[in-house]
Short mmCIF file of C-alpha atoms in Angstrom, two decimals:
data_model
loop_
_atom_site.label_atom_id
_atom_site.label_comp_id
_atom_site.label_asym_id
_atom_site.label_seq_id
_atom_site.Cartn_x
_atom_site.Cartn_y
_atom_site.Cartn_z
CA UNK R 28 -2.97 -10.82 -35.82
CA UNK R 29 -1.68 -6.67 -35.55
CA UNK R 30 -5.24 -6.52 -33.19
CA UNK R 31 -3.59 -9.73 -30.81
CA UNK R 32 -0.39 -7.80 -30.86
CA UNK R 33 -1.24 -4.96 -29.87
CA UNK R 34 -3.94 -5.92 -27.50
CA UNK R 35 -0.88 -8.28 -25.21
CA UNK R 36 1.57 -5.71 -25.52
CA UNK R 37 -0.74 -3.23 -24.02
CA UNK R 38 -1.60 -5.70 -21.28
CA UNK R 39 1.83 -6.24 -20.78
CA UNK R 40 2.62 -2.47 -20.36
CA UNK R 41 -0.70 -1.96 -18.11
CA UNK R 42 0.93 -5.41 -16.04
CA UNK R 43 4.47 -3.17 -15.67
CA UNK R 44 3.09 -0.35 -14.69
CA UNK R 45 1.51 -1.77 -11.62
CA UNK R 46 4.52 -3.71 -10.79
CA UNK R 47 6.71 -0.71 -10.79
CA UNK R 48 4.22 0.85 -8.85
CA UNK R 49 3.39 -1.66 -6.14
CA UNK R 50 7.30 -1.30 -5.63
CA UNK R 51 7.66 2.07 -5.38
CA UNK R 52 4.99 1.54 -2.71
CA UNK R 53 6.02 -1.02 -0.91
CA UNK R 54 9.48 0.33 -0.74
CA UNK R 55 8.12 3.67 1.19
CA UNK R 56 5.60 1.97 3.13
CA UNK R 57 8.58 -0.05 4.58
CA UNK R 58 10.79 2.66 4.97
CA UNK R 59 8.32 4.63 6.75
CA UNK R 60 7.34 1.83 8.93
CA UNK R 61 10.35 0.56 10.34
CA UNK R 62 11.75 4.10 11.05
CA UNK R 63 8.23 4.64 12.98
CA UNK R 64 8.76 5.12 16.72
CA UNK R 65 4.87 5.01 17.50
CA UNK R 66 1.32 3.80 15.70
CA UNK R 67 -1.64 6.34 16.71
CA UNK R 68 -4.41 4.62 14.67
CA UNK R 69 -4.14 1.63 13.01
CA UNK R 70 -6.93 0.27 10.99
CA UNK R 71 -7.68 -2.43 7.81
CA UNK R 72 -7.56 1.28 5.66
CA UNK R 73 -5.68 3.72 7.49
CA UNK R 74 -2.38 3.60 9.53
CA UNK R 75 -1.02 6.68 11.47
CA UNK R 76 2.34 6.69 12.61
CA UNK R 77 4.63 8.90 14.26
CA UNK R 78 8.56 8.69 12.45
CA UNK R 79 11.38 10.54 14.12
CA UNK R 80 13.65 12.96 11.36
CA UNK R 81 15.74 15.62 12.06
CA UNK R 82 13.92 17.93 13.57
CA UNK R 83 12.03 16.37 15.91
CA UNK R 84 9.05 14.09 14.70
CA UNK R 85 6.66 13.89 11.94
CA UNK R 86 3.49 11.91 11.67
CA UNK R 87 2.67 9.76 8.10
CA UNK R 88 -0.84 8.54 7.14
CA UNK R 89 -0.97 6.30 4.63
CA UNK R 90 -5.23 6.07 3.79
CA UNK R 91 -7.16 3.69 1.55
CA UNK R 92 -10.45 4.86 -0.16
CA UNK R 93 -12.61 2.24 -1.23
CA UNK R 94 -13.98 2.01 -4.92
CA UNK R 95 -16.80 3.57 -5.99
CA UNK R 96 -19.62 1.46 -7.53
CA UNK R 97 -21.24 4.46 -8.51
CA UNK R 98 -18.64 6.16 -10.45
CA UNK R 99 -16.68 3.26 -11.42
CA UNK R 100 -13.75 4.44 -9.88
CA UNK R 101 -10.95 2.45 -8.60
CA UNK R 102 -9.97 2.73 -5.24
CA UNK R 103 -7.07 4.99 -4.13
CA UNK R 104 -4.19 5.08 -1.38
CA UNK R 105 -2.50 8.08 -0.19
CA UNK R 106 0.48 8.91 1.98
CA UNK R 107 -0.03 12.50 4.17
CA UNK R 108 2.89 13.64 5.61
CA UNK R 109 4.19 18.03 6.42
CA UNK R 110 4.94 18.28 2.47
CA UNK R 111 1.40 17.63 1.97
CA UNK R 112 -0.59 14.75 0.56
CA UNK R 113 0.95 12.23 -2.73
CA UNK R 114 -1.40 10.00 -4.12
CA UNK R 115 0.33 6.47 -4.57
CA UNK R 116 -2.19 4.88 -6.81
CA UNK R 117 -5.24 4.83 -8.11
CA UNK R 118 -6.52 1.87 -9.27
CA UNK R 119 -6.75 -0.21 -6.60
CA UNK R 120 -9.65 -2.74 -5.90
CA UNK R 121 -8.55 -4.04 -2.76
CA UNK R 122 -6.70 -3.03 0.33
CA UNK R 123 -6.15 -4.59 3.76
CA UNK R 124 -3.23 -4.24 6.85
CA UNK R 125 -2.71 -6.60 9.33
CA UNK R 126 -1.41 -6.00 12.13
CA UNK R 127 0.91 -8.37 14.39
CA UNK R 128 2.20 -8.58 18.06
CA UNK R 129 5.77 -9.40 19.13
CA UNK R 130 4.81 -12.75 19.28
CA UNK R 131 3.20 -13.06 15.64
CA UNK R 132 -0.44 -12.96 16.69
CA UNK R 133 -2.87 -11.01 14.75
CA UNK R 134 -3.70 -7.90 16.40
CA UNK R 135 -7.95 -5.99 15.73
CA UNK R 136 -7.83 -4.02 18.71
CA UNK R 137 -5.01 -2.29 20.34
CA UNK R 138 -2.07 -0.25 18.73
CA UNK R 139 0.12 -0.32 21.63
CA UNK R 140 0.48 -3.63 20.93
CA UNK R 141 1.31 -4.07 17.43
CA UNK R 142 5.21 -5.01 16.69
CA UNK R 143 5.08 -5.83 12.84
CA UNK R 144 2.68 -4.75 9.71
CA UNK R 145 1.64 -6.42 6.61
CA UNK R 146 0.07 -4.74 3.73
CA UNK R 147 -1.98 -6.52 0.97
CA UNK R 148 -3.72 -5.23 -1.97
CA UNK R 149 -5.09 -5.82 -5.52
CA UNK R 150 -5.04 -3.58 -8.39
CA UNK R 151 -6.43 -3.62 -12.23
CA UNK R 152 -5.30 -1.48 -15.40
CA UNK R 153 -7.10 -1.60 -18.15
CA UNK R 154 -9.88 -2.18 -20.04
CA UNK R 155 -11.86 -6.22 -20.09
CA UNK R 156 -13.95 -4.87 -23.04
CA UNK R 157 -10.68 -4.01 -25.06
CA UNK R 158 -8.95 -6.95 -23.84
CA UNK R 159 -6.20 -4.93 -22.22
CA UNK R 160 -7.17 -5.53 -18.06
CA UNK R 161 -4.35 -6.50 -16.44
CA UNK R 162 -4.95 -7.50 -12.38
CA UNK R 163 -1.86 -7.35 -10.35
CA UNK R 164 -1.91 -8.73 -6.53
CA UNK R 165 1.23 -7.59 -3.89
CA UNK R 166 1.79 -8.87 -0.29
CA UNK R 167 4.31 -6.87 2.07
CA UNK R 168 7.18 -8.72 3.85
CA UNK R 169 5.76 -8.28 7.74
CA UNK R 170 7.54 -5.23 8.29
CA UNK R 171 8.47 -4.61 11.91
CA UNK R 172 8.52 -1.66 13.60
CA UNK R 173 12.22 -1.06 15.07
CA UNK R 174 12.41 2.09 16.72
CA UNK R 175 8.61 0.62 18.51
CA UNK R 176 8.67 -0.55 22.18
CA UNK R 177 6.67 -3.24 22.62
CA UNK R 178 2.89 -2.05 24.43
CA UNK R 179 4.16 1.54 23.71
#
């Protein structure tokens, strides 16, 4: 019974973990997004975008790298901006944006024409031979790009 208890709780705490964290992410990933004046790249794993502060401008890359079969590593995102580089997380097993026009049409080609962004992924915590995984999925709002005009 101790082993079932302790086995949940640490699923449950694994589960929180990535909930707190897929906030903390989707909270910046929004706020970065909707202050962004300009997309240079955007891609299913990478989007580039230029964000006016202060001083001028600054450009944020927020990357996905894809598991690793051959490690066993989970995938990771990062966010690049001038202070440097901040891994997000790291235990992601999927990862996908999607990219919209004014109009709500999916965009694959263009950047000048996107108006919104949507970010998906998947993540898992833990261990399936212990009993402790815990897989946590997160969808964005569409998250449109204010300071954007549209086919910028």
């Amino acid at each position: 019974a101790y082993l079932f208890m302790g086995r949940n709780l640490t699923r449950l705490t694994n589960f929180q973990q990535q909930e707190t964290q897929s906030r903390r992410i989707l909270r910046q990933f929004t706020s970065d997004l909707s202050a962004a004046s300009q997309l240079s790249t955007a891609t299913t794993s990478q989007i580039v975008l230029v964000k006016p502060i202060a001083s001028g401008t600054t450009t944020i890359t927020y990357s996905y790298t894809a598991p690793s079969p051959a490690t066993a590593a989970n995938g990771r995102l990062t966010r690049q901006d001038a202070a440097g580089t901040q891994t997000l997380t790291q235990s992601l097993t999927s990862f996908t944006i999607a990219y919209y026009n004014e109009g709500g049409t999916v965009v694959t080609s263009s950047p000048q024409s996107v108006k919104s962004v949507e970010l998906s992924f998947a993540s898992a915590y833990g261990s399936t031979n212990s009993g402790t995984l815990a897989a946590y999925n997160s969808v964005s709002p569409r998250v449109i790009l204010r300071n954007k005009v549209a086919l910028q």
